[in-house]
Coordinates of C-alpha atoms (C1' of nucleotides) in Angstrom, one line a residue:
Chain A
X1 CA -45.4 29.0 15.1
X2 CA -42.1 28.2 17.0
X3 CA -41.9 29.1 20.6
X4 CA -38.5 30.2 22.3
X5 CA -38.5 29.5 26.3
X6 CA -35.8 32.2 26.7
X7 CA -36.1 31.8 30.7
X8 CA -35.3 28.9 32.2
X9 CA -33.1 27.2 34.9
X10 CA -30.5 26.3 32.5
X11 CA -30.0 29.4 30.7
X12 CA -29.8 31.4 34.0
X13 CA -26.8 29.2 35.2
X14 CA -25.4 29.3 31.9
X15 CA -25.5 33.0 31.8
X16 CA -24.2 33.1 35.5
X17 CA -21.5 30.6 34.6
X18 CA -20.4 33.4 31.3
X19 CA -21.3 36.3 33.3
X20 CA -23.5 37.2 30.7
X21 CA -27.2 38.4 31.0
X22 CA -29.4 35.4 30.6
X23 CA -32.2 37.7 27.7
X24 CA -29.2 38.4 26.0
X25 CA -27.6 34.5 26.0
X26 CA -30.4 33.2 24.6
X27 CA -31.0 35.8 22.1
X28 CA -27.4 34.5 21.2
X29 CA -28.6 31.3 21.1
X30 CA -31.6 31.7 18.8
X31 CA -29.7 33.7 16.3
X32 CA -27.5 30.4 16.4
X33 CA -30.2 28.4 16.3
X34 CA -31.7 30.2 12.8
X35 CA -28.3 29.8 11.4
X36 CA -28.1 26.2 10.6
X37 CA -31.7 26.1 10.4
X38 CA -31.7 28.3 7.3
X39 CA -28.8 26.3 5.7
X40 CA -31.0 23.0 6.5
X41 CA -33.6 25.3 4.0
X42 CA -36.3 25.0 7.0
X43 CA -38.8 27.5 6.6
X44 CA -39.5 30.4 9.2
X45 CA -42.6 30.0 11.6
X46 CA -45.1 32.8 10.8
X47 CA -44.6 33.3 14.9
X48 CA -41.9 33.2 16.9
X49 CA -42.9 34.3 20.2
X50 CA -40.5 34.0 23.7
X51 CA -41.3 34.0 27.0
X52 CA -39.7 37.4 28.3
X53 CA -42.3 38.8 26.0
X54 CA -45.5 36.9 27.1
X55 CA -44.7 37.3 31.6
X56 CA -48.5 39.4 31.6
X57 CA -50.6 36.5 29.6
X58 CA -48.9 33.9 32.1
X59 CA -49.5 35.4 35.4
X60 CA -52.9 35.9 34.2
X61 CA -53.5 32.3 32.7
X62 CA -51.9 31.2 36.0
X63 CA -54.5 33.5 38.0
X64 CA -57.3 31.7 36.2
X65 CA -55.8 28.4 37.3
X66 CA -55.8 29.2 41.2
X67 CA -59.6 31.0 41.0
X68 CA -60.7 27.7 39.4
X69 CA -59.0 25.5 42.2
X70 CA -56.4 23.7 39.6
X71 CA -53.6 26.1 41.4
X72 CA -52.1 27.1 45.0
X73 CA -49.5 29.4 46.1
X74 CA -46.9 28.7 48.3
X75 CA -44.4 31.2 49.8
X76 CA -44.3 32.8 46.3
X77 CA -44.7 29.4 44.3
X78 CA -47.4 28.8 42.3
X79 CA -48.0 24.6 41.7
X80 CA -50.1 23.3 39.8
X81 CA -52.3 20.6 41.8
X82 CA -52.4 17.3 39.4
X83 CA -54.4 15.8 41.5
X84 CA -57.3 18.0 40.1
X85 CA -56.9 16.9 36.9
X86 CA -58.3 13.5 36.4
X87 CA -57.5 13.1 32.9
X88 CA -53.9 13.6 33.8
X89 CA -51.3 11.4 32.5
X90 CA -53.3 10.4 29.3
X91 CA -51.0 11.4 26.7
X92 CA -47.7 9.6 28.5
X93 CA -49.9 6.8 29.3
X94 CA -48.7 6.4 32.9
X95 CA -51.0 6.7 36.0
X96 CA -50.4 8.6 39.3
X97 CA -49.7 5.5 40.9
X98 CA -46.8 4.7 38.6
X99 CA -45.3 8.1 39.0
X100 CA -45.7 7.7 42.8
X101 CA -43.9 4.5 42.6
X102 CA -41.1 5.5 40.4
X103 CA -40.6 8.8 42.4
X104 CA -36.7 8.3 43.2
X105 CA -36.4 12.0 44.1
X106 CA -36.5 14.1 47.7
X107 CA -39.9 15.7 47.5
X108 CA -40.6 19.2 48.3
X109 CA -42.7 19.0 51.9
X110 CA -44.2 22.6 51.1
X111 CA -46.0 20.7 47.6
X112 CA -49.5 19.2 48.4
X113 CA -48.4 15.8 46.2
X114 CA -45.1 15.2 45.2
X115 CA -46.0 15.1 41.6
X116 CA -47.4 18.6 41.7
X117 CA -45.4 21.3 39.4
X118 CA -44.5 24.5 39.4
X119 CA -46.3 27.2 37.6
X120 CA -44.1 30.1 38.8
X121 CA -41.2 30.2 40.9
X122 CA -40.2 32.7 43.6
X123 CA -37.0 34.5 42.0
X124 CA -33.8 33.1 44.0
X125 CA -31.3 36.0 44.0
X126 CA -29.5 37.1 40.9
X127 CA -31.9 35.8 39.0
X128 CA -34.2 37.4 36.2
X129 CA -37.4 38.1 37.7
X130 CA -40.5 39.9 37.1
X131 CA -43.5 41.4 39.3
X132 CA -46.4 39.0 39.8
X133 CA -49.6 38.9 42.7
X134 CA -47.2 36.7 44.2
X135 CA -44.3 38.5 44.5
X136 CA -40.8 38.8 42.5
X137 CA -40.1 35.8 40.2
X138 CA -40.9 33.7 36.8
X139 CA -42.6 31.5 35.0
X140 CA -41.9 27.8 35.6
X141 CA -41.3 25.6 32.6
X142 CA -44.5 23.9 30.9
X143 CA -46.6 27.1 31.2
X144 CA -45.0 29.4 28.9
X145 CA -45.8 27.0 26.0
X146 CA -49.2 26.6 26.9
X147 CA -50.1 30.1 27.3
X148 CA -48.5 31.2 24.0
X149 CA -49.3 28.1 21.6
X150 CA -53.0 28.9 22.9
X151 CA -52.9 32.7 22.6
X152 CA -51.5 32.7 19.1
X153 CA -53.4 29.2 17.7
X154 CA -56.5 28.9 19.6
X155 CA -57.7 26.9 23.1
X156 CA -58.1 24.0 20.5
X157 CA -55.2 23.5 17.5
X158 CA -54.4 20.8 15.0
X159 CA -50.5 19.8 15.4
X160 CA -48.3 19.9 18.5
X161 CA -44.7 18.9 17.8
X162 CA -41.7 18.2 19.6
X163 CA -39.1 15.5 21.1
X164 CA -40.5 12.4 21.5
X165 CA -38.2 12.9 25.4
X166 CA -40.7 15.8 26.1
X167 CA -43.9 13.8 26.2
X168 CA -43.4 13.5 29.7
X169 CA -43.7 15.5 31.8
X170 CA -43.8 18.5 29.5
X171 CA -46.2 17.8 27.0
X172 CA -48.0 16.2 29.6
X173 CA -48.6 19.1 31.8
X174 CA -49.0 21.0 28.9
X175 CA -52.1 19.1 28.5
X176 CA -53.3 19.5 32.4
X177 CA -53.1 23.4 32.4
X178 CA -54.3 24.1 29.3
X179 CA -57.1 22.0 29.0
X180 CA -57.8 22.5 33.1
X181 CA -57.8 26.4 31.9
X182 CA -59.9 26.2 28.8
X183 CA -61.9 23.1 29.5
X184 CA -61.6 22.5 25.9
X185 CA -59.2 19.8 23.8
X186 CA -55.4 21.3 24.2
X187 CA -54.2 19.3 20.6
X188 CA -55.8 17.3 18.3
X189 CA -52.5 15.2 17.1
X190 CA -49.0 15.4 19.0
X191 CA -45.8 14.7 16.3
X192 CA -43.1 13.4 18.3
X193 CA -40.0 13.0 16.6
X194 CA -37.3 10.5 17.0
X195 CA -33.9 11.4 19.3
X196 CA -31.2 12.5 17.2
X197 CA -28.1 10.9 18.1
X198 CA -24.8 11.9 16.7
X199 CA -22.2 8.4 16.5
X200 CA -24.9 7.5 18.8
X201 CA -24.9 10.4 21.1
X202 CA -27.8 11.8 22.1
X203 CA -28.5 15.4 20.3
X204 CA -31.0 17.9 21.6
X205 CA -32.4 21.5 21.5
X206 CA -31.0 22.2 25.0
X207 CA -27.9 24.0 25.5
X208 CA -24.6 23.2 24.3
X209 CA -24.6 20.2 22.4
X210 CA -26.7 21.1 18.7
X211 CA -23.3 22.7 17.7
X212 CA -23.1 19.5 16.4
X213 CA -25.0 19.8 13.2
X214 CA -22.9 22.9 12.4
X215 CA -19.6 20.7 12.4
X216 CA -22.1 18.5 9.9
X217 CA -23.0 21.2 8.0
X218 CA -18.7 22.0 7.4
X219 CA -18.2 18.7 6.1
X220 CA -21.5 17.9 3.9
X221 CA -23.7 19.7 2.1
X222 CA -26.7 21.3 3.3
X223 CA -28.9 19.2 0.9
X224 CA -27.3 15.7 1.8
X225 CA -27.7 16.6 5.6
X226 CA -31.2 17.5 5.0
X227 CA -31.8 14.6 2.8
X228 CA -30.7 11.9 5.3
X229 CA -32.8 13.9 8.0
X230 CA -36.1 12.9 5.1
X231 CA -34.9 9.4 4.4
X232 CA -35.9 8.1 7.8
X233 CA -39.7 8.7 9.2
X234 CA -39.8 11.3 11.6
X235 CA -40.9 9.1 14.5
X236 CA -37.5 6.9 14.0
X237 CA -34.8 7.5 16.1
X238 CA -31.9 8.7 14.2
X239 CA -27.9 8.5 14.6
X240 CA -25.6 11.1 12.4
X241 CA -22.3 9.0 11.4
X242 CA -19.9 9.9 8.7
X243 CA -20.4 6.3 7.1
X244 CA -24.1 7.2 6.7
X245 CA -24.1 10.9 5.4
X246 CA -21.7 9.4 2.5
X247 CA -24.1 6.8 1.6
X248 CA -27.3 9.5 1.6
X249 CA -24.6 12.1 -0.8
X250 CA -24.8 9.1 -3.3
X251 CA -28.1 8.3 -2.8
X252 CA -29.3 12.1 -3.3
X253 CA -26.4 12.0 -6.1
X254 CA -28.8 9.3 -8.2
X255 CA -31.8 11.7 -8.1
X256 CA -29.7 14.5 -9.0
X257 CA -27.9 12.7 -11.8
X258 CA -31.6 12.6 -13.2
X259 CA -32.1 16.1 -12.9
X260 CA -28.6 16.6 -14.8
X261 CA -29.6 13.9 -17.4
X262 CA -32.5 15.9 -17.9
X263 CA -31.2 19.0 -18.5
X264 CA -28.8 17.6 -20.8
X265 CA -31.3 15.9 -23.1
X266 CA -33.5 19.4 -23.0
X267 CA -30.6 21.6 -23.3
X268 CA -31.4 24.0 -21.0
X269 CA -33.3 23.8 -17.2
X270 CA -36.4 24.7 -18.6
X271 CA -38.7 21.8 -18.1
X272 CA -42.6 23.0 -18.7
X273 CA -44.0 22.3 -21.9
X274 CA -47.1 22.8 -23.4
X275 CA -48.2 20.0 -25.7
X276 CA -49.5 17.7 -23.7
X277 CA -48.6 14.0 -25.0
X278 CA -49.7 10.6 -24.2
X279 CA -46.9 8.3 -23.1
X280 CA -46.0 5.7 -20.9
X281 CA -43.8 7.5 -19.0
X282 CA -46.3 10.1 -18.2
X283 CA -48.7 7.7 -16.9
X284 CA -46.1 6.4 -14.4
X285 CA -45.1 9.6 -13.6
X286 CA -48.9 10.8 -12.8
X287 CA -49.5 7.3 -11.0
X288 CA -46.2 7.9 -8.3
X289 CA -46.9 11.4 -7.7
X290 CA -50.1 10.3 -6.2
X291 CA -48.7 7.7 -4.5
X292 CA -46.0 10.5 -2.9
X293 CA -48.7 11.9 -1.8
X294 CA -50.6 9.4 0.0
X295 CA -47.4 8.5 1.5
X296 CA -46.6 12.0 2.8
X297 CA -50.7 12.5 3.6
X298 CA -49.9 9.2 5.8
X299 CA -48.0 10.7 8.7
X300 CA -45.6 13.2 7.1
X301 CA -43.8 9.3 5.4
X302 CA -41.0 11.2 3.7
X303 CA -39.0 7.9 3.6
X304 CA -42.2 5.9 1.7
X305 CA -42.3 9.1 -0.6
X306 CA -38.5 9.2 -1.5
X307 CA -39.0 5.3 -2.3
X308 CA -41.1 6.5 -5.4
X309 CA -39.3 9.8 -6.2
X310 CA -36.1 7.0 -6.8
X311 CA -39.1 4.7 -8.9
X312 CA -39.6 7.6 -10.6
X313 CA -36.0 8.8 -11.2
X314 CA -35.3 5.0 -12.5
X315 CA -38.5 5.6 -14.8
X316 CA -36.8 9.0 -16.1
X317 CA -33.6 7.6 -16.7
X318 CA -34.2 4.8 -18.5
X319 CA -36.5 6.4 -21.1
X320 CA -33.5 9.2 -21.5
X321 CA -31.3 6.4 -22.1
X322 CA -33.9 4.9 -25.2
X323 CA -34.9 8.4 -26.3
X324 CA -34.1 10.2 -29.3
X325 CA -33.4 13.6 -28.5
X326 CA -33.6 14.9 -31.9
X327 CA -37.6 14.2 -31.8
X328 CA -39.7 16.6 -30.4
X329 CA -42.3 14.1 -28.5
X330 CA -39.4 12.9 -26.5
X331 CA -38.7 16.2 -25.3
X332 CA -41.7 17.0 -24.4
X333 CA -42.3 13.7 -23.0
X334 CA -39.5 14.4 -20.9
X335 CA -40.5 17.5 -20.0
X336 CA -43.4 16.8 -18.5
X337 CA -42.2 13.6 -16.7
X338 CA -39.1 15.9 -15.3
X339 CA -41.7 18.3 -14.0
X340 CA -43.2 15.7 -11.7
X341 CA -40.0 14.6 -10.7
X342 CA -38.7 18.3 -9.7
X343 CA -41.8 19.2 -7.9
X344 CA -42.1 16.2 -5.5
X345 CA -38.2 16.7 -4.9
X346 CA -39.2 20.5 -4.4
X347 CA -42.1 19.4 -1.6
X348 CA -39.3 17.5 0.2
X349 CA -36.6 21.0 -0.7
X350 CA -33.9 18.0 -1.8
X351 CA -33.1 20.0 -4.7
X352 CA -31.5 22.7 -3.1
X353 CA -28.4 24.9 -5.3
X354 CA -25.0 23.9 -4.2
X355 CA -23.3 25.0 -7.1
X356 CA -20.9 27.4 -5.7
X357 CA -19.5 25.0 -3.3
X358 CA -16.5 23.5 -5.4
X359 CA -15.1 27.0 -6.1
X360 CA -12.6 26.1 -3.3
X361 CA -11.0 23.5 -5.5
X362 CA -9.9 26.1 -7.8
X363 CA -6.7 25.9 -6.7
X364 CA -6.2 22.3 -7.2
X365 CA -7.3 22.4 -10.5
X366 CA -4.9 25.3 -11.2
X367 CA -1.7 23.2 -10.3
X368 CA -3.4 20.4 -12.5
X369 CA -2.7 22.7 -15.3
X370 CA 0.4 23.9 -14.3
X371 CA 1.9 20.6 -13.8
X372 CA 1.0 19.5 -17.3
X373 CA 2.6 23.1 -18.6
X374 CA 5.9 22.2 -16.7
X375 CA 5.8 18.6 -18.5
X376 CA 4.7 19.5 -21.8
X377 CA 8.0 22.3 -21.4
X378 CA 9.9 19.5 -20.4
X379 CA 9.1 17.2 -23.7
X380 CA 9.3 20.5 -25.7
X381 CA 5.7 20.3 -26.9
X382 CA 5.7 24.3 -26.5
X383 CA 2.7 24.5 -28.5
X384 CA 0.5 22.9 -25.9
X385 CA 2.5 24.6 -23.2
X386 CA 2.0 28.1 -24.0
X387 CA -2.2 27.3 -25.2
X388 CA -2.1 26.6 -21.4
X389 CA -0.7 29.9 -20.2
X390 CA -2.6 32.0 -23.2
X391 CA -5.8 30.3 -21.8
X392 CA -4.1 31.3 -17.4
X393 CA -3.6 35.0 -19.0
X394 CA -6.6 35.4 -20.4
X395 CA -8.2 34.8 -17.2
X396 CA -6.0 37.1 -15.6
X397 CA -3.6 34.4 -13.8
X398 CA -0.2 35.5 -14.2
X399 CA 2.0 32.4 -14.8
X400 CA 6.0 33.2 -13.4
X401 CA 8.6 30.5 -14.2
X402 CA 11.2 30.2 -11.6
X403 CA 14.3 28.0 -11.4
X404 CA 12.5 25.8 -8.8
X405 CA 9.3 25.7 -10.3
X406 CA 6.2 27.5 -11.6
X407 CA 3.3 29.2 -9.9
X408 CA 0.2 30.9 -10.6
X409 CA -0.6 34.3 -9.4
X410 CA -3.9 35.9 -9.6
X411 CA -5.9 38.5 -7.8
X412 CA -9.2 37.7 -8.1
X413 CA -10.7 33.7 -8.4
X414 CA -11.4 32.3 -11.8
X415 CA -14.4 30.5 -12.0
X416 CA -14.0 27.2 -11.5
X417 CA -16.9 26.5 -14.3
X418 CA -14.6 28.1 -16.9
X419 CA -11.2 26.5 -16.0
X420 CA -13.3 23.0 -16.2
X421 CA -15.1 23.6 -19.4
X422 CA -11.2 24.6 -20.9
X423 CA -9.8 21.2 -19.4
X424 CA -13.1 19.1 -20.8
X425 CA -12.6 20.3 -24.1
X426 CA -8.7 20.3 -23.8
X427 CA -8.9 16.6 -22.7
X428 CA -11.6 16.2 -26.1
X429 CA -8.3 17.1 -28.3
X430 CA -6.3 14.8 -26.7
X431 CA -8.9 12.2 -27.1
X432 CA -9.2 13.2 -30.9
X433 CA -5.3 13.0 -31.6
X434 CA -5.6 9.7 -29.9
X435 CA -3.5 10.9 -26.9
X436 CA -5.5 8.6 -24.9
X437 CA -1.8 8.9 -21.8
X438 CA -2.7 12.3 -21.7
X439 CA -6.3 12.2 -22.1
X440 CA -6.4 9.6 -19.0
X441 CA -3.9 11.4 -16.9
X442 CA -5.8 14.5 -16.6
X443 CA -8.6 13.0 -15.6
X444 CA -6.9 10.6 -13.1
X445 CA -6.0 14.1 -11.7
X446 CA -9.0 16.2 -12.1
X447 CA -10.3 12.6 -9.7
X448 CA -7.8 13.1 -7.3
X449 CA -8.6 17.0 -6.9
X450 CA -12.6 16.1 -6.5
X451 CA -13.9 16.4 -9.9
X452 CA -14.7 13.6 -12.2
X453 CA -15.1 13.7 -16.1
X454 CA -17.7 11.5 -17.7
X455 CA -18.0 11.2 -21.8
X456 CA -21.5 11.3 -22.6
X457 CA -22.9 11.4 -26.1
X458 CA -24.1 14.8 -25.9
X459 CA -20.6 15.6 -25.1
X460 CA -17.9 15.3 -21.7
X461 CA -19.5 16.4 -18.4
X462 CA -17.7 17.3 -15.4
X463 CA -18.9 17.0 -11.5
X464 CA -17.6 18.5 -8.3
X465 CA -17.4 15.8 -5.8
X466 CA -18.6 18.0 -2.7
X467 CA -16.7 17.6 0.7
Chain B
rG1 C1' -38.6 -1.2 39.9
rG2 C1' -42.6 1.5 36.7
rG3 C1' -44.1 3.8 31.8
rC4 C1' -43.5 4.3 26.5
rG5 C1' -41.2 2.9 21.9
rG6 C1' -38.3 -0.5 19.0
rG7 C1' -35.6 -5.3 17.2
rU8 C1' -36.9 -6.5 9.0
rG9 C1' -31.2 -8.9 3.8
rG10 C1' -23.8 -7.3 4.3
rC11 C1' -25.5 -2.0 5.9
rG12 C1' -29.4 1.9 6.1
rA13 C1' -34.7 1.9 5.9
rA14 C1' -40.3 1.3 4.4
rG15 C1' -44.2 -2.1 5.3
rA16 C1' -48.6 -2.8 10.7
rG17 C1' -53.7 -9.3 8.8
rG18 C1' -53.9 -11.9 2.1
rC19 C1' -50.3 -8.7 -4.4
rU20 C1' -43.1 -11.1 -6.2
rA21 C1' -41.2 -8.1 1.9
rA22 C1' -40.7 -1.0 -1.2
rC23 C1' -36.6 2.1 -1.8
rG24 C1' -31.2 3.5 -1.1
rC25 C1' -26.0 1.9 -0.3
rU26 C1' -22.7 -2.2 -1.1
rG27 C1' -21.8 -6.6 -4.1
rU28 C1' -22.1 -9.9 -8.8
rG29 C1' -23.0 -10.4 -14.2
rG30 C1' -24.5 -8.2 -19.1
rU31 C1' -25.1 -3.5 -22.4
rC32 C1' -22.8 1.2 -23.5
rU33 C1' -17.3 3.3 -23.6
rG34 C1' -10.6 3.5 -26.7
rC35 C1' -10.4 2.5 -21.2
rA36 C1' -13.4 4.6 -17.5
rA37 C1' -17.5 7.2 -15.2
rA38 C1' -22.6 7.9 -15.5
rA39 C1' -26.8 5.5 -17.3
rU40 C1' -29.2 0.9 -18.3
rC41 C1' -30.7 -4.4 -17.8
rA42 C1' -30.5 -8.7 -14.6
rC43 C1' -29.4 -11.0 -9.9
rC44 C1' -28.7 -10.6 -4.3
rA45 C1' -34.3 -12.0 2.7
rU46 C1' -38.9 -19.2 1.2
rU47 C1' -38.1 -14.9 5.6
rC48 C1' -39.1 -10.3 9.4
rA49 C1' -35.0 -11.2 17.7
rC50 C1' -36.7 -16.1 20.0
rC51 C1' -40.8 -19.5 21.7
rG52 C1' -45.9 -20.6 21.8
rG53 C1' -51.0 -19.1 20.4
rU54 C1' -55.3 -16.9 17.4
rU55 C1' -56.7 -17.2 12.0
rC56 C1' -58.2 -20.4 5.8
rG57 C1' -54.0 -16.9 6.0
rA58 C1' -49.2 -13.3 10.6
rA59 C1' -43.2 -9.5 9.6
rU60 C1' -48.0 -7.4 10.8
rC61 C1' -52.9 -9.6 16.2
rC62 C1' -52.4 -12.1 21.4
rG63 C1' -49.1 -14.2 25.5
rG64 C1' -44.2 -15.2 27.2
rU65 C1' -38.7 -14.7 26.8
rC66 C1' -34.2 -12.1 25.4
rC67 C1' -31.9 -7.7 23.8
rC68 C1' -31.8 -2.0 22.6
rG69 C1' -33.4 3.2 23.3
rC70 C1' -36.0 7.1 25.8
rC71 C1' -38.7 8.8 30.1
rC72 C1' -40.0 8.4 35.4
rU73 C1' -36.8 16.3 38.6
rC74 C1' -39.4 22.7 40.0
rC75 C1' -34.1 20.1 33.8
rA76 C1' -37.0 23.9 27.6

RNA sequence: GGGCGGGUGGCGAAGAGGCUAACGCUGUGGUCUGCAAAAUCACCAUUCACCGGUUCGAAUCCGGUCCCGCCCUCCA
């Protein structure tokens, strides 16, 4: 489950600053939220509960807490009273005294110990608010996620997540009324993640700045972004710069080469077969999948794990390149070590489709062709000028000569797949008639317009370059 | 000031007492190619911030020093 804390002090003087109503803001702001979080391919919670929706559970968890002595009211508060708690700074590691000591803020008088927190807090005006035993107000931050982790997982669950910048004081008094409520363990194992920094600036959940990632998301793909996020262990701190994405698009680009290689060598995407074969490969391929899984059993180590999907790629690779594939074992060889390989890439959702996102370059590639029409007219090779418009018309793109130029005219997009499987082959002729000029020009263009040719013995192969 | 975490090759990043200190990027040389690209093969840290100590053995444990990050608020 995922919790939203749709009421808090920052949302209320968010919505007051945008005159908006603070429900409805952070509704906005989870719809937001789900966006790039979909395009990162990260999975919906079963639950997603919010606060708003939960205000009866928490007055009444908050109830228990002041019949058992762990609470008091004051003037419509509601603190919690830390001292009661003895176990109380055990996950931060940090003592009372400490906190006393390092106290650099005016203290509330009406509080029993400065360190005491608020469970619910007396509505100020203007401010969202809801009945309670102690009058008009809300719930304080800290107590929403205990009350709802608990209700929908149990007094006792396994994982507890979040910034490694919340383990004090929230996690922490997590801890203190949950477990002071229940008298049972709150967690059995806290993940803390790493601060995300973008060109070293701090990035978090909170309002305002996670916008950040969308920009990210504009100017690499989804699976690079989320690729980089996997190549670093959790725990690790984390800093987003333009430098680094490229290198994790050409590190991601080596495993996906394999996949391509793969597919080439089977002719088709189909990987399962069904003979099962003895080989070499196989037994390398059985040997890192376990150890990708003792790396990822060891504390979610995605970047351990991506070390032996790359072993494994290298493995892949360099029996394609001594393969005959003309011989059935090889294939199925392949197959089965391609399998592995697509699987543990699938655990970590590396994999992900991003096929469609060179259409954009359509254009470019258009005026590639038309400026090679205009100079083939020029040195009166008609022949190859007008193949190049038959091929334009019969993809519906009207070609119209004018005195200062041509231009290309269509109503709906050509697929970008079709106009670079014409240009491969084209390029083949030239290649054939030894035109090698030609035959290098056109692909010193298609470079310059993102997309890069390759000859391959199974034939040419061309590659968006994403951007 | 106090608490927590961290400093590993040109860069990124695993490793947490004993296999050649993973893996990726970059770089160098060879194979392949008309030339490329991709792929492939080989090479690139006697050393893990610094100084001591424990141990047969330390990047990993202990003490100290120097840097860096986060937290110390009724901010989710």
């Amino acid at each position: 489950m995922q919790n939203f804390t749709d009421v808090d002090d920052k949302i209320i003087n968010r919505a007051r600053e945008e005159g908006d109503d603070p429900i409805k803001l952070a509704e906005h702001y989870i719809h937001e939220y789900f966006i790039d979080a979909d395009a990162l391919g990260i999975n919906r919670a079963d639950i997603h509960p919010r606060v708003s929706e939960h205000i009866p559970q928490i007055i009444a968890v908050i109830e228990g807490l002041i019949a058992k002595g762990y609470a008091y009211e004051v003037d419509g508060d509601v603190y919690f009273r830390v001292k009661s708690f003895p176990e109380y700074g055990k996950l931060s590691g940090r003592s009372l005294d400490d906190m006393l000591a390092g106290a650099r803020v005016e203290i509330d008088e009406r509080k029993e110990a400065p360190v005491d927190f608020a469970l619910w807090k007396q509505a100020k005006p203007g401010e969202p608010y809801w009945g309670s035993p102690w009058g008009a107000g809300r719930p304080g931050w800290h107590i929403e996620c205990s009350v709802m982790s608990t209700q929908y997982l149990g007094e006792t669950f396994d994982i507890h997540g979040g910034g490694a910048d919340l383990i004090f004081p929230h996690h922490e008094n997590e801890i203190a009324q949950a477990e002071a409520y229940t008298g049972k363990p709150f967690v059995n194992y806290w993940m803390h993640n790493g601060f995300i920094t973008v060109n070293s600036e701090k990035m978090s959940k909170s309002l305002g700045n996670f916008f950040i990632l969308r920009d990210i998301l504009a100017r690499f793909p989804q699976d690079v972004v989320r690729y980089y996020l996997i190549a670093t262990h959790y725990r690790s701190p984390l800093d987003f710069d333009d430098g680094k994405l490229e290198e994790a698009r050409k590190a991601l680009g080596r495993l996906k080469t394999t996949m391509l290689l793969a597919e080439e060598f089977l002719g088709g995407t189909e990987f399962r077969t069904t003979a099962v074969v003895e080989a070499e490969l196989i037994t390398r391929g059985m040997e890192l999948q376990e150890k990708f899984i003792g790396a990822m059993d060891d504390d979610f180590n995605s970047a351990k794990a991506l070390g032996y999907l790359f072993e494994l790629s290298h493995q892949i690779n360099a029996f394609i390149a001594g393969a005959d594939y003309n011989r059935e074992t090889d294939k199925a060889i392949l197959g089965q070590a391609v399998e592995i390989f697509h699987n543990l890439g699938g655990v970590l959702g590396i994999f992900m489709d991003t096929k469609t996102v060179g259409q954009h370059r359509v254009d470019d590639v258009l005026s590639i062709i038309l400026d090679m029409r205009d100079g083939a007219r020029q040195d009166k090779n008609y022949a190859l000028a007008d193949s190049l418009r038959d091929f334009l018309n019969h993809h519906h793109i009207k070609v119209e000569d004018k005195a200062n130029g041509s231009q290309v005219r269509y109503e709906k997009a050509p697929e970008i797949d079709e106009i670079l499987n014409f240009l491969s082959a084209l390029r083949q002729n030239f290649k054939v008639n030894k035109e090698y000029e030609r035959a290098d020009r056109l692909r010193e263009e298609l470079k310059n317009a993102g997309v890069t040719l390759k000859d391959t013995k199974e034939g040419v192969r061309w590659k968006i370059v994403d951007t």
